[in-house]
mmCIF file of C-alpha atoms in Angstrom:
data_model
loop_
_atom_site.group_PDB
_atom_site.id
_atom_site.type_symbol
_atom_site.label_atom_id
_atom_site.label_comp_id
_atom_site.label_asym_id
_atom_site.label_seq_id
_atom_site.Cartn_x
_atom_site.Cartn_y
_atom_site.Cartn_z
ATOM 1 C CA THR A 1 0.000 0.000 0.000
ATOM 2 C CA TYR A 2 2.809 2.409 0.869
ATOM 3 C CA ILE A 3 6.019 1.012 -0.593
ATOM 4 C CA VAL A 4 4.887 0.217 -4.159
ATOM 5 C CA PRO A 5 3.543 3.733 -4.974
ATOM 6 C CA ALA A 6 6.659 5.216 -3.342
ATOM 7 C CA LEU A 7 8.905 3.059 -5.559
ATOM 8 C CA TYR A 8 7.013 4.064 -8.720
ATOM 9 C CA THR A 9 7.111 7.777 -7.829
ATOM 10 C CA PHE A 10 10.799 7.683 -6.881
ATOM 11 C CA GLY A 11 11.713 5.800 -10.080
ATOM 12 C CA ILE A 12 9.852 8.200 -12.355
ATOM 13 C CA ILE A 13 11.470 11.240 -10.691
ATOM 14 C CA GLN A 14 14.978 9.747 -11.006
ATOM 15 C CA ILE A 15 14.468 8.995 -14.710
ATOM 16 C CA PHE A 16 13.057 12.481 -15.329
ATOM 17 C CA VAL A 17 15.988 14.170 -13.577
ATOM 18 C CA SER A 18 18.514 11.956 -15.408
ATOM 19 C CA LEU A 19 17.101 13.106 -18.751
ATOM 20 C CA GLN A 20 16.917 16.777 -17.719
ATOM 21 C CA LEU A 21 19.939 17.061 -15.390
ATOM 22 C CA GLU A 22 22.244 18.728 -17.916
ATOM 23 C CA ASN A 23 19.602 21.298 -18.764
ATOM 24 C CA ILE A 24 18.754 21.831 -15.066
ATOM 25 C CA MET A 25 22.407 22.447 -14.177
ATOM 26 C CA LYS A 26 23.038 24.636 -17.231
ATOM 27 C CA ASN A 27 20.047 26.905 -16.475
ATOM 28 C CA ARG A 28 20.525 26.716 -12.683
ATOM 29 C CA GLN A 29 16.957 25.520 -12.130
ATOM 30 C CA VAL A 30 17.325 25.181 -8.380
ATOM 31 C CA ILE A 31 13.575 25.006 -7.689
ATOM 32 C CA ILE A 32 13.083 21.982 -9.974
ATOM 33 C CA LEU A 33 16.083 20.170 -8.487
ATOM 34 C CA THR A 34 14.953 20.978 -4.938
ATOM 35 C CA ALA A 35 11.402 19.772 -5.641
ATOM 36 C CA ALA A 36 12.698 16.524 -7.154
ATOM 37 C CA GLY A 37 14.956 15.966 -4.161
ATOM 38 C CA LEU A 38 12.190 16.766 -1.675
ATOM 39 C CA ILE A 39 9.727 14.329 -3.266
ATOM 40 C CA SER A 40 12.438 11.656 -3.496
ATOM 41 C CA PHE A 41 13.222 12.006 0.214
ATOM 42 C CA LEU A 42 9.489 11.888 0.979
ATOM 43 C CA CYS A 43 9.200 8.576 -0.910
ATOM 44 C CA MET A 44 12.142 7.153 1.042
ATOM 45 C CA ALA A 45 10.588 8.401 4.302
ATOM 46 C CA ILE A 46 7.331 6.595 3.458
ATOM 47 C CA GLN A 47 9.289 3.374 2.987
ATOM 48 C CA GLY A 48 11.075 4.034 6.275
ATOM 49 C CA VAL A 49 7.777 4.332 8.160
ATOM 50 C CA ALA A 50 6.523 1.073 6.637
ATOM 51 C CA THR A 51 9.684 -0.905 7.441
ATOM 52 C CA ASP A 52 9.799 0.511 10.980
ATOM 53 C CA GLY A 53 6.267 -0.775 11.494
ATOM 54 C CA TRP A 54 7.173 -4.205 10.137
ATOM 55 C CA ILE A 55 10.173 -4.572 12.437
ATOM 56 C CA VAL A 56 8.106 -3.743 15.529
ATOM 57 C CA THR A 57 4.978 -5.745 14.678
ATOM 58 C CA ILE A 58 6.304 -8.784 12.764
ATOM 59 C CA LEU A 59 9.573 -9.687 14.477
ATOM 60 C CA HIS A 60 9.889 -11.260 17.905
ATOM 61 C CA GLU A 61 11.291 -8.819 20.484
ATOM 62 C CA LYS A 62 14.583 -10.731 20.726
ATOM 63 C CA ASN A 63 15.100 -10.305 16.945
ATOM 64 C CA VAL A 64 14.286 -6.589 16.818
ATOM 65 C CA SER A 65 17.976 -5.646 17.030
ATOM 66 C CA LEU A 66 18.694 -7.805 13.962
ATOM 67 C CA GLY A 67 15.839 -6.087 12.125
ATOM 68 C CA SER A 68 17.289 -2.645 12.842
ATOM 69 C CA THR A 69 20.743 -3.868 11.754
ATOM 70 C CA VAL A 70 19.419 -5.194 8.442
ATOM 71 C CA LYS A 71 17.678 -1.887 7.791
ATOM 72 C CA ARG A 72 20.927 0.003 8.476
ATOM 73 C CA MET A 73 22.763 -2.424 6.168
ATOM 74 C CA GLY A 74 20.389 -1.394 3.395
ATOM 75 C CA GLN A 75 21.291 2.260 3.958
ATOM 76 C CA VAL A 76 25.019 1.439 3.965
ATOM 77 C CA VAL A 77 24.766 -0.552 0.727
ATOM 78 C CA GLY A 78 22.712 2.254 -0.824
ATOM 79 C CA THR A 79 25.457 4.732 0.038
ATOM 80 C CA LEU A 80 28.049 2.375 -1.435
ATOM 81 C CA PHE A 81 26.354 2.197 -4.836
ATOM 82 C CA SER A 82 24.962 5.726 -5.064
ATOM 83 C CA TYR A 83 27.978 7.682 -3.763
ATOM 84 C CA ASN A 84 31.164 5.644 -3.439
ATOM 85 C CA ALA A 85 30.699 3.823 -6.762
ATOM 86 C CA LEU A 86 29.942 7.084 -8.567
ATOM 87 C CA ILE A 87 33.156 8.677 -7.238
ATOM 88 C CA LEU A 88 35.384 5.659 -7.909
ATOM 89 C CA LEU A 89 33.999 4.714 -11.333
ATOM 90 C CA GLY A 90 33.502 8.302 -12.490
ATOM 91 C CA LYS A 91 37.128 8.510 -13.687
ATOM 92 C CA TRP A 92 36.882 5.526 -16.042
ATOM 93 C CA LYS A 93 36.709 6.537 -19.684
ATOM 94 C CA VAL A 94 36.296 4.566 -22.899
ATOM 95 C CA SER A 95 37.056 6.496 -26.117
ATOM 96 C CA GLY A 96 36.854 9.724 -24.132
ATOM 97 C CA TYR A 97 33.407 8.919 -22.698
ATOM 98 C CA ARG A 98 32.897 8.487 -18.962
ATOM 99 C CA VAL A 99 31.591 4.981 -18.316
ATOM 100 C CA PHE A 100 29.709 5.924 -15.155
ATOM 101 C CA ASN A 101 28.309 9.434 -14.803
ATOM 102 C CA PRO A 102 25.516 11.082 -12.754
ATOM 103 C CA PHE A 103 23.036 10.716 -15.626
ATOM 104 C CA ASP A 104 23.576 6.947 -15.818
ATOM 105 C CA CYS A 105 23.429 6.645 -12.025
ATOM 106 C CA LEU A 106 20.019 8.335 -11.810
ATOM 107 C CA MET A 107 18.670 6.315 -14.757
ATOM 108 C CA ILE A 108 19.874 3.006 -13.270
ATOM 109 C CA PHE A 109 18.330 3.694 -9.855
ATOM 110 C CA GLY A 110 15.101 4.955 -11.421
ATOM 111 C CA CYS A 111 14.655 1.836 -13.552
ATOM 112 C CA PHE A 112 15.682 -0.411 -10.644
ATOM 113 C CA SER A 113 13.030 1.149 -8.375
ATOM 114 C CA ILE A 114 10.290 0.725 -10.966
ATOM 115 C CA VAL A 115 11.255 -2.921 -11.610
ATOM 116 C CA ILE A 116 11.209 -3.722 -7.881
ATOM 117 C CA GLY A 117 7.841 -1.951 -7.595
ATOM 118 C CA LEU A 118 6.428 -4.020 -10.483
ATOM 119 C CA ILE A 119 7.687 -7.271 -8.923
ATOM 120 C CA LEU A 120 6.044 -6.434 -5.591
ATOM 121 C CA HIS A 121 2.879 -5.221 -7.316
ATOM 122 C CA CYS A 122 2.431 -8.271 -9.536
ATOM 123 C CA PHE A 123 3.712 -11.148 -7.417
ATOM 124 C CA ARG A 124 3.123 -10.061 -3.833
ATOM 125 C CA LYS A 125 -0.423 -9.426 -2.606
ATOM 126 C CA GLU A 126 -1.031 -7.671 0.687
ATOM 127 C CA GLU A 127 -3.457 -9.308 3.075
ATOM 128 C CA HIS A 128 -5.834 -6.738 4.512
ATOM 129 C CA GLN A 129 -6.763 -7.594 8.062
ATOM 130 C CA GLU A 130 -9.131 -5.724 10.292
ATOM 131 C CA GLU A 131 -7.382 -4.265 13.310
ATOM 132 C CA GLU A 132 -9.352 -3.637 16.456
ATOM 133 C CA ASN A 133 -7.138 -0.785 17.642
ATOM 134 C CA LYS A 134 -6.651 1.206 14.460
ATOM 135 C CA SER A 135 -5.451 4.684 15.483
ATOM 136 C CA SER A 136 -6.649 7.667 13.481
ATOM 137 C CA VAL A 137 -4.271 10.340 12.173
ATOM 138 C CA ILE A 138 -5.484 12.762 14.861
ATOM 139 C CA GLN A 139 -4.835 10.163 17.567
ATOM 140 C CA VAL A 140 -1.334 9.514 16.213
ATOM 141 C CA PHE A 141 -0.445 13.221 16.413
ATOM 142 C CA LYS A 142 -2.017 13.364 19.864
ATOM 143 C CA TYR A 143 0.192 10.479 21.017
ATOM 144 C CA LEU A 144 3.319 12.027 19.462
ATOM 145 C CA LEU A 145 2.728 15.174 21.536
ATOM 146 C CA GLN A 146 3.584 13.005 24.536
ATOM 147 C CA PHE A 147 7.231 13.223 23.398
ATOM 148 C CA VAL A 148 7.415 16.666 25.022
ATOM 149 C CA ARG A 149 5.555 15.563 28.161
ATOM 150 C CA LYS A 150 7.458 12.435 29.150
ATOM 151 C CA ARG A 151 10.718 13.175 30.937
ATOM 152 C CA GLN A 152 12.588 10.075 29.734
ATOM 153 C CA LEU A 153 11.648 10.788 26.114
ATOM 154 C CA LEU A 154 12.806 14.389 26.461
ATOM 155 C CA ILE A 155 16.154 13.130 27.776
ATOM 156 C CA LEU A 156 16.487 10.647 24.893
ATOM 157 C CA VAL A 157 15.501 13.211 22.221
ATOM 158 C CA SER A 158 17.901 15.781 23.742
ATOM 159 C CA PHE A 159 20.760 13.280 23.445
ATOM 160 C CA LEU A 160 19.839 12.451 19.837
ATOM 161 C CA LEU A 161 19.885 16.139 18.876
ATOM 162 C CA LEU A 162 22.926 17.228 20.908
ATOM 163 C CA ARG A 163 25.197 14.163 20.741
ATOM 164 C CA HIS A 164 26.918 15.039 17.463
ATOM 165 C CA LEU A 165 27.372 18.819 17.742
ATOM 166 C CA GLY A 166 30.916 18.592 19.096
ATOM 167 C CA PHE A 167 31.958 16.098 16.409
ATOM 168 C CA GLY A 168 30.506 18.104 13.517
ATOM 169 C CA PHE A 169 33.653 20.212 13.152
ATOM 170 C CA ILE A 170 35.883 17.216 12.404
ATOM 171 C CA ASP A 171 33.250 15.438 10.269
ATOM 172 C CA ALA A 172 32.843 18.551 8.133
ATOM 173 C CA GLY A 173 36.515 19.487 8.075
ATOM 174 C CA LEU A 174 38.381 16.198 7.565
ATOM 175 C CA ASN A 175 37.679 15.443 3.904
ATOM 176 C CA ALA A 176 37.518 19.122 2.933
ATOM 177 C CA ASN A 177 40.952 19.807 4.464
ATOM 178 C CA LEU A 178 42.579 16.719 2.958
ATOM 179 C CA ILE A 179 41.224 17.451 -0.536
ATOM 180 C CA LYS A 180 42.252 21.113 -0.181
ATOM 181 C CA HIS A 181 45.835 20.047 0.589
ATOM 182 C CA GLY A 182 46.092 17.647 -2.362
ATOM 183 C CA MET A 183 44.612 14.332 -1.184
ATOM 184 C CA PRO A 184 42.673 12.813 -4.139
ATOM 185 C CA LYS A 185 39.012 12.350 -3.272
ATOM 186 C CA GLU A 186 39.078 8.910 -4.936
ATOM 187 C CA LYS A 187 41.603 7.797 -2.304
ATOM 188 C CA ILE A 188 39.354 8.994 0.526
ATOM 189 C CA THR A 189 36.308 7.317 -1.018
ATOM 190 C CA SER A 190 38.139 4.015 -1.523
ATOM 191 C CA VAL A 191 38.980 3.946 2.208
ATOM 192 C CA GLU A 192 35.300 4.422 3.081
ATOM 193 C CA THR A 193 34.408 1.619 0.643
ATOM 194 C CA TYR A 194 36.822 -0.819 2.291
ATOM 195 C CA HIS A 195 35.223 -0.060 5.659
ATOM 196 C CA ILE A 196 31.687 -0.964 4.561
ATOM 197 C CA PRO A 197 31.925 -4.825 4.695
ATOM 198 C CA ILE A 198 33.564 -4.624 8.140
ATOM 199 C CA ASP A 199 30.860 -2.203 9.272
ATOM 200 C CA ILE A 200 28.094 -4.603 8.187
ATOM 201 C CA ALA A 201 29.760 -7.654 9.752
ATOM 202 C CA LEU A 202 30.355 -5.895 13.080
ATOM 203 C CA GLY A 203 26.770 -4.606 13.093
ATOM 204 C CA ILE A 204 25.442 -8.162 12.750
ATOM 205 C CA VAL A 205 27.712 -9.394 15.560
ATOM 206 C CA VAL A 206 26.585 -6.573 17.859
ATOM 207 C CA ALA A 207 22.905 -7.196 17.073
ATOM 208 C CA THR A 208 23.277 -10.951 17.672
ATOM 209 C CA TYR A 209 24.708 -10.514 21.171
ATOM 210 C CA MET A 210 22.685 -7.470 22.179
ATOM 211 C CA GLY A 211 20.582 -9.370 24.720
ATOM 212 C CA LYS A 212 23.384 -9.132 27.296
ATOM 213 C CA VAL A 213 23.766 -5.339 27.103
ATOM 214 C CA SER A 214 21.016 -2.726 26.816
ATOM 215 C CA GLY A 215 20.750 -0.596 23.696
ATOM 216 C CA LEU A 216 21.304 2.624 25.675
ATOM 217 C CA ARG A 217 24.530 1.319 27.176
ATOM 218 C CA LEU A 218 25.770 0.158 23.771
ATOM 219 C CA GLY A 219 24.967 3.594 22.394
ATOM 220 C CA LEU A 220 27.001 5.200 25.157
ATOM 221 C CA ILE A 221 29.964 2.878 24.440
ATOM 222 C CA GLY A 222 29.676 3.833 20.761
ATOM 223 C CA PHE A 223 29.729 7.503 21.770
ATOM 224 C CA GLY A 224 33.014 6.843 23.600
ATOM 225 C CA PHE A 225 34.464 5.333 20.408
ATOM 226 C CA LYS A 226 33.305 8.456 18.556
ATOM 227 C CA LEU A 227 35.272 10.607 20.981
ATOM 228 C CA VAL A 228 38.424 8.551 20.314
ATOM 229 C CA ASP A 229 37.700 8.699 16.565
ATOM 230 C CA PHE A 230 37.364 12.486 16.856
ATOM 231 C CA ILE A 231 40.850 12.799 18.423
ATOM 232 C CA PHE A 232 42.413 10.425 15.872
ATOM 233 C CA LYS A 233 40.977 12.313 12.871
ATOM 234 C CA PHE A 234 42.119 15.639 14.309
ATOM 235 C CA TYR A 235 45.635 14.186 14.516
ATOM 236 C CA ILE A 236 45.417 13.123 10.835
ATOM 237 C CA ILE A 237 44.537 16.685 9.779
ATOM 238 C CA GLN A 238 47.259 18.248 11.885
ATOM 239 C CA SER A 239 49.960 15.816 10.714
ATOM 240 C CA PHE A 240 49.021 15.810 7.023
ATOM 241 C CA ASP A 241 52.046 15.955 4.718
ATOM 242 C CA PRO A 242 51.343 16.492 0.985
ATOM 243 C CA LYS A 243 54.700 14.874 0.206
ATOM 244 C CA ASN A 244 53.722 11.663 1.998
ATOM 245 C CA ILE A 245 50.143 10.971 0.939
ATOM 246 C CA ASN A 246 50.574 7.217 1.400
ATOM 247 C CA ARG A 247 51.108 7.728 5.135
ATOM 248 C CA THR A 248 47.866 9.735 5.369
ATOM 249 C CA TYR A 249 46.122 7.073 3.292
ATOM 250 C CA LEU A 250 47.267 4.414 5.777
ATOM 251 C CA LEU A 251 46.119 6.536 8.731
ATOM 252 C CA LEU A 252 42.710 7.049 7.091
ATOM 253 C CA PHE A 253 42.383 3.296 6.595
ATOM 254 C CA SER A 254 43.248 2.851 10.295
ATOM 255 C CA THR A 255 40.324 5.081 11.307
ATOM 256 C CA GLY A 256 38.160 2.008 10.732
ATOM 257 C CA ILE A 257 39.359 0.787 14.135
ATOM 258 C CA THR A 258 37.622 3.757 15.789
ATOM 259 C CA SER A 259 34.918 4.839 13.321
ATOM 260 C CA ILE A 260 33.332 1.474 12.443
ATOM 261 C CA PRO A 261 32.388 0.595 16.055
ATOM 262 C CA VAL A 262 30.669 3.992 16.296
ATOM 263 C CA GLU A 263 27.921 3.038 13.850
ATOM 264 C CA ALA A 264 27.824 -0.596 14.943
ATOM 265 C CA LEU A 265 27.398 0.315 18.627
ATOM 266 C CA LEU A 266 25.840 3.782 18.619
ATOM 267 C CA GLY A 267 23.596 3.242 15.588
ATOM 268 C CA THR A 268 22.561 -0.360 16.221
ATOM 269 C CA GLY A 269 22.291 0.094 19.992
ATOM 270 C CA LEU A 270 20.053 3.156 19.930
ATOM 271 C CA THR A 271 17.827 2.098 17.030
ATOM 272 C CA SER A 272 17.318 -1.334 18.603
ATOM 273 C CA PHE A 273 16.304 0.417 21.805
ATOM 274 C CA PHE A 274 13.782 2.492 19.809
ATOM 275 C CA TYR A 275 12.159 -0.668 18.472
ATOM 276 C CA LYS A 276 12.047 -2.378 21.854
ATOM 277 C CA VAL A 277 10.311 0.484 23.673
ATOM 278 C CA ALA A 278 8.071 1.501 20.738
ATOM 279 C CA ASP A 279 4.403 1.913 21.551
ATOM 280 C CA LYS A 280 2.456 -0.840 19.767
ATOM 281 C CA GLU A 281 -0.417 1.543 19.036
ATOM 282 C CA ILE A 282 1.698 3.763 16.772
ATOM 283 C CA SER A 283 4.832 1.630 16.423
ATOM 284 C CA SER A 284 5.993 2.872 13.022
ATOM 285 C CA SER A 285 5.355 6.564 13.810
ATOM 286 C CA TYR A 286 7.041 6.194 17.220
ATOM 287 C CA VAL A 287 10.230 4.649 15.805
ATOM 288 C CA THR A 288 10.316 6.919 12.757
ATOM 289 C CA THR A 289 10.066 10.009 14.982
ATOM 290 C CA LEU A 290 13.028 8.861 17.078
ATOM 291 C CA ASN A 291 14.997 7.905 13.938
ATOM 292 C CA ALA A 292 14.228 11.372 12.533
ATOM 293 C CA PHE A 293 15.724 13.001 15.647
ATOM 294 C CA PHE A 294 18.719 10.624 15.356
ATOM 295 C CA ASN A 295 19.428 11.660 11.744
ATOM 296 C CA LEU A 296 18.579 15.317 12.391
ATOM 297 C CA GLY A 297 21.186 15.484 15.154
ATOM 298 C CA ARG A 298 23.883 14.300 12.753
ATOM 299 C CA MET A 299 22.841 16.638 9.923
ATOM 300 C CA LEU A 300 22.597 19.663 12.227
ATOM 301 C CA ALA A 301 26.089 18.946 13.553
ATOM 302 C CA ILE A 302 27.651 18.783 10.081
ATOM 303 C CA SER A 303 25.814 21.933 8.910
ATOM 304 C CA ASN A 304 26.884 23.665 12.107
ATOM 305 C CA GLY A 305 30.450 22.458 11.500
ATOM 306 C CA TYR A 306 30.632 23.963 7.996
ATOM 307 C CA PHE A 307 29.164 27.245 9.283
ATOM 308 C CA PHE A 308 31.774 27.724 12.031
ATOM 309 C CA LEU A 309 34.719 26.407 9.993
ATOM 310 C CA GLU A 310 34.377 29.423 7.711
ATOM 311 C CA ARG A 311 34.738 31.778 10.685
ATOM 312 C CA PHE A 312 37.078 30.125 13.199
ATOM 313 C CA SER A 313 40.179 27.935 13.144
ATOM 314 C CA LEU A 314 39.743 24.174 13.135
ATOM 315 C CA SER A 315 42.078 23.744 16.138
ATOM 316 C CA ASN A 316 40.008 26.005 18.413
ATOM 317 C CA LEU A 317 36.736 24.461 17.245
ATOM 318 C CA CYS A 318 38.017 20.926 17.842
ATOM 319 C CA LEU A 319 39.157 21.851 21.358
ATOM 320 C CA ILE A 320 35.707 23.228 22.186
ATOM 321 C CA GLY A 321 34.002 20.297 20.452
ATOM 322 C CA GLY A 322 36.070 17.733 22.339
ATOM 323 C CA LEU A 323 35.304 19.272 25.761
ATOM 324 C CA TYR A 324 31.608 19.593 24.851
ATOM 325 C CA SER A 325 31.434 15.928 23.766
ATOM 326 C CA LEU A 326 33.130 14.770 26.974
ATOM 327 C CA ILE A 327 30.547 16.670 29.062
ATOM 328 C CA VAL A 328 27.705 15.193 26.973
ATOM 329 C CA MET A 329 29.025 11.660 27.526
ATOM 330 C CA ILE A 330 29.288 12.113 31.303
ATOM 331 C CA VAL A 331 25.895 13.826 31.778
ATOM 332 C CA PHE A 332 23.884 11.504 29.548
ATOM 333 C CA GLY A 333 25.797 8.466 30.811
ATOM 334 C CA ILE A 334 24.438 9.179 34.312
ATOM 335 C CA LEU A 335 20.920 9.792 32.942
ATOM 336 C CA PHE A 336 20.966 6.632 30.791
ATOM 337 C CA ILE A 337 21.763 4.460 33.819
ATOM 338 C CA LYS A 338 18.493 5.673 35.345
ATOM 339 C CA LEU A 339 16.536 5.228 32.112
ATOM 340 C CA GLU A 340 17.630 1.594 31.770
ATOM 341 C CA SER A 341 15.616 0.647 34.845
ATOM 342 C CA LYS A 342 12.390 2.109 33.436
ATOM 343 C CA PRO A 343 9.778 -0.540 32.499
ATOM 344 C CA LYS A 344 8.657 -0.693 28.862
ATOM 345 C CA GLU A 345 5.164 0.516 29.801
ATOM 346 C CA SER A 346 6.585 3.837 30.999
ATOM 347 C CA TRP A 347 7.713 4.620 27.430
ATOM 348 C CA SER A 348 4.195 4.243 26.058
ATOM 349 C CA LEU A 349 2.521 7.302 24.534
ATOM 350 C CA TYR A 350 -0.887 5.699 24.763
ATOM 351 C CA ASP A 351 -2.799 7.538 27.473
ATOM 352 C CA THR A 352 -4.304 5.333 30.178
ATOM 353 C CA LYS A 353 -7.561 7.287 30.000
ATOM 354 C CA ASP A 354 -7.792 6.598 26.273
ATOM 355 C CA GLN A 355 -7.327 2.885 26.955
ATOM 356 C CA GLU A 356 -10.109 2.928 29.561
ATOM 357 C CA ASN A 357 -12.481 4.856 27.274
ATOM 358 C CA GLU A 358 -11.772 2.494 24.385
ATOM 359 C CA HIS A 359 -12.314 -0.519 26.641
ATOM 360 C CA ASN A 360 -15.646 0.880 27.859
ATOM 361 C CA LEU A 361 -16.702 1.556 24.263
ATOM 362 C CA HIS A 362 -16.014 -2.063 23.288
ATOM 363 C CA VAL A 363 -17.941 -3.281 26.327
ATOM 364 C CA GLU A 364 -21.007 -1.171 25.532
ATOM 365 C CA LEU A 365 -21.180 -2.261 21.892
ATOM 366 C CA PRO A 366 -23.260 -5.440 21.254
#
């Protein structure tokens, strides 16, 4: 119901943009490009809501962490093919023609989306079942308002939004500084590509053994790795030598030791926690809202990083960012220890009065 129309719409937009991209760029048609991007992201968000709901309602609670890991794997693989492959293969030329260019990339993904949509449409029928507790749109928004009323949710959302601000300076400045000083972007991208299989494998291992450690605690451990990763990347920038690019290349490859556990622990731990505490009444909306705050925190940090890097030195910003991140880890570490002891029912957005009213309504009906 949701995914198939989203796939068709996304595919058509990608094909349209692939055919018009040269003209759009030549005439600087920013509004058309922005609209296409906005609708594309909306289609992906619709799929995200649907898959979040599946993970919560279909999988057993002990397998929820694996479900969140598989979903993250899909995002990682998507990044590999849509970004890393485009950078690495973009230099290949046959008879002066680039083998893999942005136009081909958009066309391939557009056709792929439509084919997948057709397969699902033709060979997979959805079984419509009546649900006794079907929440209306108004009820869903009413429940989501509880995010600002429940103390533990406010603490969690605050961490999701604030956790990355101190790291944004290094995330925004690392690649930009290396490329500025002569490091080929293909080299940087190839390092990220080599990290992807290790990232996926570690994510699966973490999800498999998550029963012994809570998702919040894993997220906090991942945050600690991020702090170490932050220091290591700052050292790479400060010690960069244009005459010895191979050394920098080796150091970048070594960042996998610190950066890969960040996503495996922080990403998998927190998202698995979202699924486990999600309110069954609005499971997909609950998880998607928390995931939105998770992604928003990272995007705000990087945007904030680019803004301040134009005005202040990277060294001063990294010093402030490091101290800020250390304070965040200590404060939220103490708060998370208290949140771990909260029963699952306390995370529910479903008002007790609403439950009683609904129960009385069912009792009165013949």
